[in-house]
Tab-separated table of C-alpha atoms in Angstrom:
chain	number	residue	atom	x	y	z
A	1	UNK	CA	-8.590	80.890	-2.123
A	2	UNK	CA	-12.423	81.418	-1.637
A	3	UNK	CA	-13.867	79.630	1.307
A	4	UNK	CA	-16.959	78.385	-1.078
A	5	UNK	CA	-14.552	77.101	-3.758
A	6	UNK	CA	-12.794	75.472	-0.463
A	7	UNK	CA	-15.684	73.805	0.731
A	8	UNK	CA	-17.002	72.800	-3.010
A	9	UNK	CA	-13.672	70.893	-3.125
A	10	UNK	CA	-13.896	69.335	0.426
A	11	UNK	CA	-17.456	67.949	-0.535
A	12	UNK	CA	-16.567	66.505	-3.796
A	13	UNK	CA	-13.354	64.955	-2.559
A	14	UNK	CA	-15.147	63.582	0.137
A	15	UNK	CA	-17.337	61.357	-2.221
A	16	UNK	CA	-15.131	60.741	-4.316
A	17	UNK	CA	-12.349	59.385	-1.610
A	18	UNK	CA	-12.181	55.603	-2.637
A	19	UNK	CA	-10.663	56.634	-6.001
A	20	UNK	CA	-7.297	57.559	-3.644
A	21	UNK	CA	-7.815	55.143	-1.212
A	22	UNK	CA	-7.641	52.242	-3.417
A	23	UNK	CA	-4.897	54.326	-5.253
A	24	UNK	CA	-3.021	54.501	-1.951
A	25	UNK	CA	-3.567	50.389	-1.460
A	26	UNK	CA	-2.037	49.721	-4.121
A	27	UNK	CA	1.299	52.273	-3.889
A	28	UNK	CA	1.926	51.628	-0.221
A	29	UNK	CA	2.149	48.828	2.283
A	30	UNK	CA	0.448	49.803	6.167
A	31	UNK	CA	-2.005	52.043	7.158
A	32	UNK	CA	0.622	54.987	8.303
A	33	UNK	CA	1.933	54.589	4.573
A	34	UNK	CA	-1.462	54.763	3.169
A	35	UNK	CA	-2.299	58.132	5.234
A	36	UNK	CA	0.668	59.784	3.957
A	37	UNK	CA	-0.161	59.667	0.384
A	38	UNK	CA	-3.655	60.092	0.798
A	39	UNK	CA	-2.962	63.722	2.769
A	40	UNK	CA	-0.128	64.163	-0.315
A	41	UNK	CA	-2.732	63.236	-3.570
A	42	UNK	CA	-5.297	65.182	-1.598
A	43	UNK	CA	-3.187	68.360	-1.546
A	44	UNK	CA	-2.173	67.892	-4.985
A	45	UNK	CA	-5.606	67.457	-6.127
A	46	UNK	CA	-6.497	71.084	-3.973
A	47	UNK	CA	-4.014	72.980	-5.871
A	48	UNK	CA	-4.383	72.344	-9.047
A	49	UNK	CA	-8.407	72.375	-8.060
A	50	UNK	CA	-8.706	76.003	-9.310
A	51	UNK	CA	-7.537	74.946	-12.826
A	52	UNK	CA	-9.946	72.246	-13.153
A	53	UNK	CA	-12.913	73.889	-15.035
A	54	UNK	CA	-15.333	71.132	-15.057
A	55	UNK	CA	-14.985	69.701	-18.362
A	56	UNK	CA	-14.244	66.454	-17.199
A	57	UNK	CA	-15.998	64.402	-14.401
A	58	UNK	CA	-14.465	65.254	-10.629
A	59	UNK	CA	-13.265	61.819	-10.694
A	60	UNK	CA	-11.966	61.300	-14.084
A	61	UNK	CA	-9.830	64.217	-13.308
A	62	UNK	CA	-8.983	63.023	-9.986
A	63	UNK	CA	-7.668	59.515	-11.088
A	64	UNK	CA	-5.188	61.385	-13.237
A	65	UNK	CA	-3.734	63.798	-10.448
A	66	UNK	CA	-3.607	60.854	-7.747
A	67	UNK	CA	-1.987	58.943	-10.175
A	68	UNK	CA	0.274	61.565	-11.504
A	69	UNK	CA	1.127	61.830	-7.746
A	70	UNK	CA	1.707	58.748	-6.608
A	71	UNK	CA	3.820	57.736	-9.626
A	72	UNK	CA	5.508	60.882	-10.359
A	73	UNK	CA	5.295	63.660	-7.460
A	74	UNK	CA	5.037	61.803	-4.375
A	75	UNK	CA	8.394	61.496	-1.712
A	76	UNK	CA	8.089	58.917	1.032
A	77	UNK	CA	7.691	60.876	4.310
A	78	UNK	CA	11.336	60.816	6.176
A	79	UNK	CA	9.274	60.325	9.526
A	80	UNK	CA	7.624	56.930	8.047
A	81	UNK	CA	9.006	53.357	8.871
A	82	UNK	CA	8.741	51.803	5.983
A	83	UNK	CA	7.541	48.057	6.739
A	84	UNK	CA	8.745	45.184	4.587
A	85	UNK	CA	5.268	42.986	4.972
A	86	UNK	CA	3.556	42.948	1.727
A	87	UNK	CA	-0.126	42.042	3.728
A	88	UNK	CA	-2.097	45.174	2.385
A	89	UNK	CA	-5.359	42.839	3.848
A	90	UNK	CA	-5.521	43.767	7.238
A	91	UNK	CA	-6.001	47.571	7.355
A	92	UNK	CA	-8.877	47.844	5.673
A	93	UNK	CA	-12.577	46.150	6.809
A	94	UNK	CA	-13.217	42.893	5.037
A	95	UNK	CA	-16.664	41.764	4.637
A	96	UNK	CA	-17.526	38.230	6.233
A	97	UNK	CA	-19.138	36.541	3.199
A	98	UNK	CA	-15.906	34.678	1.516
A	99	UNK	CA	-14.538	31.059	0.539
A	100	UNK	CA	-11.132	30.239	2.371
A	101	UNK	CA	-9.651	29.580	-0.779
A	102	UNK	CA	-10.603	31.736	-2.918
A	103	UNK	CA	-9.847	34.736	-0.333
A	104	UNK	CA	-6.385	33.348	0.096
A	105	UNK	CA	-5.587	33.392	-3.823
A	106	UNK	CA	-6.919	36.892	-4.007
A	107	UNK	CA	-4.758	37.963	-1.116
A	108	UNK	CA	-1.527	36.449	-2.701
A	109	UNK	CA	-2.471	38.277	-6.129
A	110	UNK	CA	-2.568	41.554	-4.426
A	111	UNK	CA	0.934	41.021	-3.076
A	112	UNK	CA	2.134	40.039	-6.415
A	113	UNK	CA	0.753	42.977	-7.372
A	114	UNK	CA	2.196	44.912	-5.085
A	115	UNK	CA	5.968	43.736	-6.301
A	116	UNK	CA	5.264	45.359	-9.953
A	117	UNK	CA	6.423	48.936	-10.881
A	118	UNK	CA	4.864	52.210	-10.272
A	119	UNK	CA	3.895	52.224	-13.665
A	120	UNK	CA	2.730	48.721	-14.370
A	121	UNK	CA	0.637	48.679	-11.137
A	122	UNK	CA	-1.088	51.863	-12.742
A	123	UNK	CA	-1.906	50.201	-15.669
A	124	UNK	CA	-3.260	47.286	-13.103
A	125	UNK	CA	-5.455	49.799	-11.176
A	126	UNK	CA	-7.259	51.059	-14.606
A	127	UNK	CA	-7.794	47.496	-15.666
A	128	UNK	CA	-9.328	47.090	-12.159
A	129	UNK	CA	-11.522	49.918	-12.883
A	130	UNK	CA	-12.455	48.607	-15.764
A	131	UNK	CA	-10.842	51.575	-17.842
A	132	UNK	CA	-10.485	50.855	-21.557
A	133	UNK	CA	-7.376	51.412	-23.591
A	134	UNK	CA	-8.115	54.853	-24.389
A	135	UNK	CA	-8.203	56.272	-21.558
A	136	UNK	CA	-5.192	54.333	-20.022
A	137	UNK	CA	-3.293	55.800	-22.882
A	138	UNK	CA	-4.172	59.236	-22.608
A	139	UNK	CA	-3.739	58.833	-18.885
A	140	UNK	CA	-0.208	58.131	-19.126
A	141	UNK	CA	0.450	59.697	-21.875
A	142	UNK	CA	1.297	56.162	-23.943
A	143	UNK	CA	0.007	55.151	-27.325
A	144	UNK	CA	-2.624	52.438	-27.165
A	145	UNK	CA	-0.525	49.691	-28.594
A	146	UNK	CA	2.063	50.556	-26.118
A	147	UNK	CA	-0.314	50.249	-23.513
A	148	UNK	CA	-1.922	46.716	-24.632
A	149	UNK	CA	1.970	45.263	-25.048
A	150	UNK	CA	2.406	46.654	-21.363
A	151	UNK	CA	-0.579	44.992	-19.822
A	152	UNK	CA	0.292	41.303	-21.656
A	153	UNK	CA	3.318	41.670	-20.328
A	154	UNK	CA	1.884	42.410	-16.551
A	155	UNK	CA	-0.057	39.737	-17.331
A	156	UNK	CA	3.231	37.390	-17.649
A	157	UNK	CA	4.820	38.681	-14.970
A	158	UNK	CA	2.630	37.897	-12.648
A	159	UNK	CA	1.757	34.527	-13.610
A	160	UNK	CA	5.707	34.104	-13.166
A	161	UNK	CA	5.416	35.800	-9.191
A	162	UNK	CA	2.562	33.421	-8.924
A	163	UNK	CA	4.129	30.224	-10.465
A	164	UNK	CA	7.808	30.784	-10.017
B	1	UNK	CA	-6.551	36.029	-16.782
B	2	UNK	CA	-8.137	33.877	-14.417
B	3	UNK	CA	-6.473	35.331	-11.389
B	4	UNK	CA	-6.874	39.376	-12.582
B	5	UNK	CA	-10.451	38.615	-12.606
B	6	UNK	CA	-10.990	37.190	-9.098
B	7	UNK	CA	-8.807	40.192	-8.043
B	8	UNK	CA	-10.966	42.825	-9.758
B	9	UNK	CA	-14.059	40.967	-8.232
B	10	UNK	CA	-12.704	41.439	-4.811
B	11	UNK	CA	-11.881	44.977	-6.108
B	12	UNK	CA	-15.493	46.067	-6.704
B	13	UNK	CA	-16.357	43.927	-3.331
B	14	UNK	CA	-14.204	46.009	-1.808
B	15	UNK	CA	-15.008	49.342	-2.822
B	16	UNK	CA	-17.141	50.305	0.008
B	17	UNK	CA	-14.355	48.917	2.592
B	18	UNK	CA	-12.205	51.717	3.301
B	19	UNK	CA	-12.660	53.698	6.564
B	20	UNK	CA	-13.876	57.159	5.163
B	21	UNK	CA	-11.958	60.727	5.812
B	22	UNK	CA	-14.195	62.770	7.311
B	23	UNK	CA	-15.109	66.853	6.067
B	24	UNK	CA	-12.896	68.407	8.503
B	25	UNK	CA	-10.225	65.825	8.031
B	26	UNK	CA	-9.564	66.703	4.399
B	27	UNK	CA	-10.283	70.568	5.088
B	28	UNK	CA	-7.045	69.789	7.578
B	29	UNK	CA	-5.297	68.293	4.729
B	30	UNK	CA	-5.480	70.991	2.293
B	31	UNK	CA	-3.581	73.027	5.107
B	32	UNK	CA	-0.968	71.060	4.945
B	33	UNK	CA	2.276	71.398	3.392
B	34	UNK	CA	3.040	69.476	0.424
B	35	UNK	CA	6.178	67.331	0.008
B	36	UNK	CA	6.326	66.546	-3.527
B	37	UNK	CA	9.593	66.292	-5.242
B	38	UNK	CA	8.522	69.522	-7.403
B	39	UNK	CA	8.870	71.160	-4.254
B	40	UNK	CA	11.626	70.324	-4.087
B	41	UNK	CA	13.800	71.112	-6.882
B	42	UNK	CA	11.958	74.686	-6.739
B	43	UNK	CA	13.816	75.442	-3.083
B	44	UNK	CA	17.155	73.525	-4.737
B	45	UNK	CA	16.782	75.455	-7.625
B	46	UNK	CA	16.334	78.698	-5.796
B	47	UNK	CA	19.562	77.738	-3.717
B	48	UNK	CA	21.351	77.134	-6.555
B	49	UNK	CA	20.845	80.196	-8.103
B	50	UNK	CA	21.161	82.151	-5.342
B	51	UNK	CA	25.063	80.480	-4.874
B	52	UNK	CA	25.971	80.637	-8.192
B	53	UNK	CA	25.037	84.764	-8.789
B	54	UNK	CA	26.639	84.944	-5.675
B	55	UNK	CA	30.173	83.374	-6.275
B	56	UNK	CA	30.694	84.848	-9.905
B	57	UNK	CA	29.682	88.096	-8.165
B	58	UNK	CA	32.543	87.427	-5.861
B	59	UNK	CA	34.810	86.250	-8.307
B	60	UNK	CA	34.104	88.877	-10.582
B	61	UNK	CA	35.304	92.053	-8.145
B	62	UNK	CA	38.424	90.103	-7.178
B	63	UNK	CA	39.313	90.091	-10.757
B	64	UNK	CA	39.191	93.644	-11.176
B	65	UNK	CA	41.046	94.172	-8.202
B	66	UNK	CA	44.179	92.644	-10.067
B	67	UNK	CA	43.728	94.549	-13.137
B	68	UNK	CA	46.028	96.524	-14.334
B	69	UNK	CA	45.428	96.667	-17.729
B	70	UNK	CA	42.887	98.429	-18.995
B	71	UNK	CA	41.425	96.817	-22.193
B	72	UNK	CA	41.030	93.424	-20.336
B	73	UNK	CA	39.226	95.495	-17.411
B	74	UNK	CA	36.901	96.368	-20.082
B	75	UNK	CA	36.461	92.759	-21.189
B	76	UNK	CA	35.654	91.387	-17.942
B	77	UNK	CA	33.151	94.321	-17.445
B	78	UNK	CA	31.109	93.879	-20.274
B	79	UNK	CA	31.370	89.780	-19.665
B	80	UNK	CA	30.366	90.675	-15.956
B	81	UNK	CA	26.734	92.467	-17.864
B	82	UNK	CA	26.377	89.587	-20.074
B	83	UNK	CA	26.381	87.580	-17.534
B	84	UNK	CA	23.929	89.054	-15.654
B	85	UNK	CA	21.776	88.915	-18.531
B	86	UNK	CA	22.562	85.074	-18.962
B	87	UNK	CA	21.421	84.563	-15.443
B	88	UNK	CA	17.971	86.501	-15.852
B	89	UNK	CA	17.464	84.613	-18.794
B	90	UNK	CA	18.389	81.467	-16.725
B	91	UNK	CA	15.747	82.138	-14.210
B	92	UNK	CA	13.047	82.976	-16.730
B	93	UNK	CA	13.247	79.677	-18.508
B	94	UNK	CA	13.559	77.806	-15.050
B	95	UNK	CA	10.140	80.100	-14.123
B	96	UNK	CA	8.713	78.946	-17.316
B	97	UNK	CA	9.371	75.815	-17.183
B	98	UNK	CA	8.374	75.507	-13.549
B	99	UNK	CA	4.928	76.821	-14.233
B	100	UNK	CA	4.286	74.776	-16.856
B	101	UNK	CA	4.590	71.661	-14.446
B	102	UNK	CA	0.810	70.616	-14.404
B	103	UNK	CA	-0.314	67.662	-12.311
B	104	UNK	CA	-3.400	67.131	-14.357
B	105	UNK	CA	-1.701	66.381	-17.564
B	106	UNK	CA	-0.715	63.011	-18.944
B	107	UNK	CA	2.153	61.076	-16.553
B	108	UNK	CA	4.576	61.213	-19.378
B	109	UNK	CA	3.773	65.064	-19.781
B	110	UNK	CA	4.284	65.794	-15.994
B	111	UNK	CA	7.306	63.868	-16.466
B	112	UNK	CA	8.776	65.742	-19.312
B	113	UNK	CA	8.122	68.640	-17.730
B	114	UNK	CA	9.927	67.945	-14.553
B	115	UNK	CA	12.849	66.744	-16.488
B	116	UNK	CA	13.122	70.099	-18.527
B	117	UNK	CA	12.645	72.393	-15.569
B	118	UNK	CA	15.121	69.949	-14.395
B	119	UNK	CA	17.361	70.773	-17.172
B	120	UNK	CA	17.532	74.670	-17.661
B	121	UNK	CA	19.119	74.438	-13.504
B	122	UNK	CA	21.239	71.628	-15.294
B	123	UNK	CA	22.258	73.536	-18.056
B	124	UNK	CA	23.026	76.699	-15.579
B	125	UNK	CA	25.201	74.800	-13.040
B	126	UNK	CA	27.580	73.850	-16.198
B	127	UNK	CA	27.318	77.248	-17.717
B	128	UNK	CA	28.715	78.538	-14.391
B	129	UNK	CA	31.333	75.861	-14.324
B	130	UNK	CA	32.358	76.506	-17.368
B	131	UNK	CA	32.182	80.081	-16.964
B	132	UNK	CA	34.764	79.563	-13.991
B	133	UNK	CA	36.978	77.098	-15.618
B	134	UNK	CA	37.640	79.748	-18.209
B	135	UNK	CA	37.897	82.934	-15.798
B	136	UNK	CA	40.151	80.941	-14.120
B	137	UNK	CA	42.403	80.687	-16.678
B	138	UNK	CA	41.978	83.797	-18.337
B	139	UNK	CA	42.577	85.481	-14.932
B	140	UNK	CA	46.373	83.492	-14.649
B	141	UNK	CA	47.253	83.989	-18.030
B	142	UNK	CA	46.102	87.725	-17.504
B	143	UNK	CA	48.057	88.072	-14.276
B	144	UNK	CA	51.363	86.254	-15.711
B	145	UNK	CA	51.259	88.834	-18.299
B	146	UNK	CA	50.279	92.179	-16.798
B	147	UNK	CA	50.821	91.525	-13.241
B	148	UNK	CA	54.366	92.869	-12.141
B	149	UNK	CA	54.408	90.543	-9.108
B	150	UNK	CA	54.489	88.239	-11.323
B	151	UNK	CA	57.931	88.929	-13.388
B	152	UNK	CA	59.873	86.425	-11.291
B	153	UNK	CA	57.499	83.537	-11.775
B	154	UNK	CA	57.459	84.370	-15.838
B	155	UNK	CA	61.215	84.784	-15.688
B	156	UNK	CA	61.426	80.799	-14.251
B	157	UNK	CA	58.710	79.652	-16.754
B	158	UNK	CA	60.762	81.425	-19.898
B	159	UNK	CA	63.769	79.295	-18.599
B	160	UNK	CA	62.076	76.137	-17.468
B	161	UNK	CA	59.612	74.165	-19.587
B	162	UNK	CA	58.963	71.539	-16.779
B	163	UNK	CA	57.891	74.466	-14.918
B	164	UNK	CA	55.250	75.758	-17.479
B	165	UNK	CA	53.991	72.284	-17.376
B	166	UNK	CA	53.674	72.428	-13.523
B	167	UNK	CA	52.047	75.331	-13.606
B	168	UNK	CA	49.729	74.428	-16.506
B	169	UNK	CA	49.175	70.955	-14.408
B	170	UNK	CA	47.778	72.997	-11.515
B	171	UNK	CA	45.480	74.959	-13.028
B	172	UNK	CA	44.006	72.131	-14.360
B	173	UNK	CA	43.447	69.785	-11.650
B	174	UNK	CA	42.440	72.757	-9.405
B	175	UNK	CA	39.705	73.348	-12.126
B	176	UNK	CA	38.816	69.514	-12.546
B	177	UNK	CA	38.783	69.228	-8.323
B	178	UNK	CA	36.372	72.652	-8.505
B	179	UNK	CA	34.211	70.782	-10.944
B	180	UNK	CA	34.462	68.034	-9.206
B	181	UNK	CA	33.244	68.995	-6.232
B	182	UNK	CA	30.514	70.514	-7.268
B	183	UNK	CA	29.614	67.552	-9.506
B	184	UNK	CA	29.155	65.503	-6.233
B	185	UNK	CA	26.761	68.312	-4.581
B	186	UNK	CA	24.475	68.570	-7.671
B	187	UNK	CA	24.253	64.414	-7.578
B	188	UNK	CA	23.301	64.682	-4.313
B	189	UNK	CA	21.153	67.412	-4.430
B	190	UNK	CA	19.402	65.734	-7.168
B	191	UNK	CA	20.000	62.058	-7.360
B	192	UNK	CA	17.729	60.981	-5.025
B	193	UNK	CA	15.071	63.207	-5.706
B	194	UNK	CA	15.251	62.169	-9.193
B	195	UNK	CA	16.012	58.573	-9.229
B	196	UNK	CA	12.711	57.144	-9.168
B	197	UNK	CA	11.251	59.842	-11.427
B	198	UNK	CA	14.002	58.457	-13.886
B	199	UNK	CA	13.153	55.176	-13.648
B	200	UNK	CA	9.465	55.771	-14.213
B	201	UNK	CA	9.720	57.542	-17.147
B	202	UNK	CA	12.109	55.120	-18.491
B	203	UNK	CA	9.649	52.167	-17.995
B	204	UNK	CA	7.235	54.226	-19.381
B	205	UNK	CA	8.838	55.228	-22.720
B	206	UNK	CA	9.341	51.726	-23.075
B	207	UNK	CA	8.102	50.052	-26.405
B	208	UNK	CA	6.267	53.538	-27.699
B	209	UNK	CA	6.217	53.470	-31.210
């Protein structure tokens, strides 16, 4: 492949990384975890990068082929411990300005989060980006009621992990 | 919910939190050698095919070795070319189906189209047991009637029908153990690769209307 069309891809990956970095907080637990499928969505997204024409925003597209691989494509590294502790806080930088209490209700929602499915926590990370029920749908390829009876239920579940 | 809302605040906080990948760190990545589960069943699939053209080729020439009789020599030629041609075909649809594996489509597309390229090696391994089984029997019944060595053994089954049934008994658990075996090395080629692709698409299909 062309060293422009290369390079094109590098740049536009490159601002667009925190779609697969807060793709990869979700799907893995530790930072050598995180790295893995980062390097895997990011050569997923490079190959099927000459097929994508442009008719859809670089990161609309993106979300769907991180997803796709994180869900569908991606094998855990054989090299990589995996690590039981659910505390996805501590890798990343936190900013100062929080309430005690607040910050430690968000950090148990995030592991509760982190004990749904692959596919459940998918429909979690569009809701986070504020995705409507459209697009969720045609992301995963679900109709739309499907989609809204899959997100109560998320809902319920983890109220349940929070409130056994 | 209360809570889902306090997380997606801290979501958007967060945003701008993650240590960024540099240029030449990504340009590194692209380098790199994938190890997606599509991958995968491409080089098992390749194996496979490459074993399975392999053994009927073997199994075919021993065949004709034994053969004395010419009309069934004939038979097992012409099988031998069709299949050959089953094979091709085989490999076509597996090609097809590979290709068609695109990572920007809908999850349950990708999915389906995993599972079906998935399928045609599926479908192949059983034509080829199947194909077995039945030269396998085909080939005794052939040799107990044409094969001269054979008189003294047809002689004792003529007179004995607890032989037959011994005999008959043989074949078939030497078939089922075959099948069997080969059974257990497809699971384990595939199982794990497969399990949690499975299980996502199962969760997924869930409730659709």
């Amino acid at each position: 492949m062309s060293q422009d069309l290369e390079q094109a891809f590098v740049k536009q990956l490159r601002e667009n990384q925190n779609i697969i970095h807060k793709i990869c907080r979700l799907y893995t637990n530790g930072e050598d975890a995180h790295k893995d499928l980062f390097q895997e969505i990011t050569i997923q997204l490079w190959k099927a990068y000459p097929k994508f024409r442009g008719e859809s925003k670089f990161s609309t597209w993106a979300y769907r082929v991180a997803l796709n691989t994180a869900i569908t494509l991606y094998r855990k590294s054989t090299r990589m411990v995996q690590t039981s502790s659910t505390d996805v806080s501590n890798y990343f930088i936190r900013q100062e300005d929080y309430n005690y209490e607040e910050e430690e209700q968000i950090k148990l929602m995030y592991q509760a989060v982190h004990q749904l499915n692959d596919i459940e926590k998918a429909l979690v990370f569009m809701y986070l980006e504020d995705k409507d029920y459209e697009e969720i749908s045609q992301t995963l390829g679900i109709t739309e009621v499907n989609a809204r009876v899959k997100m109560n239920r998320i809902k319920t579940k983890l109220k349940k992990i929070l409130n056994p | 919910m209360e809570e889902l809302d306090l997380l997606k605040k801290d979501w958007k906080k967060s945003e701008h939190s993650f240590q960024q990948v540099s240029e030449s760190e990504i340009n590194a990545m692209t380098h790199k050698r994938s190890s997606s589960i599509v991958k995968w069943i491409l080089v098992v699939s390749i194996l496979e095919f490459l074993v399975w053209a392999t053994l009927s080729y073997c199994t075919n020439s021993d065949i004709y070795d034994n053969m004395s009789h010419q009309g069934i020599a004939t038979f097992f030629k012409v099988y031998d070319y069709v299949n050959y041609a089953i094979i091709f075909t085989f490999i076509v649809l597996f090609y097809r189906n590979y290709r068609k594996i695109s990572v920007s489509d809908s999850t349950t597309h990708l999915m389906r189209s995993i599972l079906r390229t998935h399928r045609t090696v599926k479908y192949y391994i059983w034509y080829n047991l199947t194909m077995i089984g039945v030269a396998i029997a085909i080939g005794f019944v052939v040799g107990l009637l044409y094969n001269p060595d054979m008189a003294a053994l047809k002689e004792k089954i003529a007179h004995s029908n607890q032989m037959m049934f011994v005999i008959v008994a043989l074949i078939a658990l030497s078939i089922a153990f075959f099948i069997a075996v080969v059974w257990l090395i497809y699971r384990f080629a595939y199982g794990r690769l497969l399990k949690k692709l499975y299980a996502n698409y199962i969760e997924l299909k869930q409730n659709q209307l």
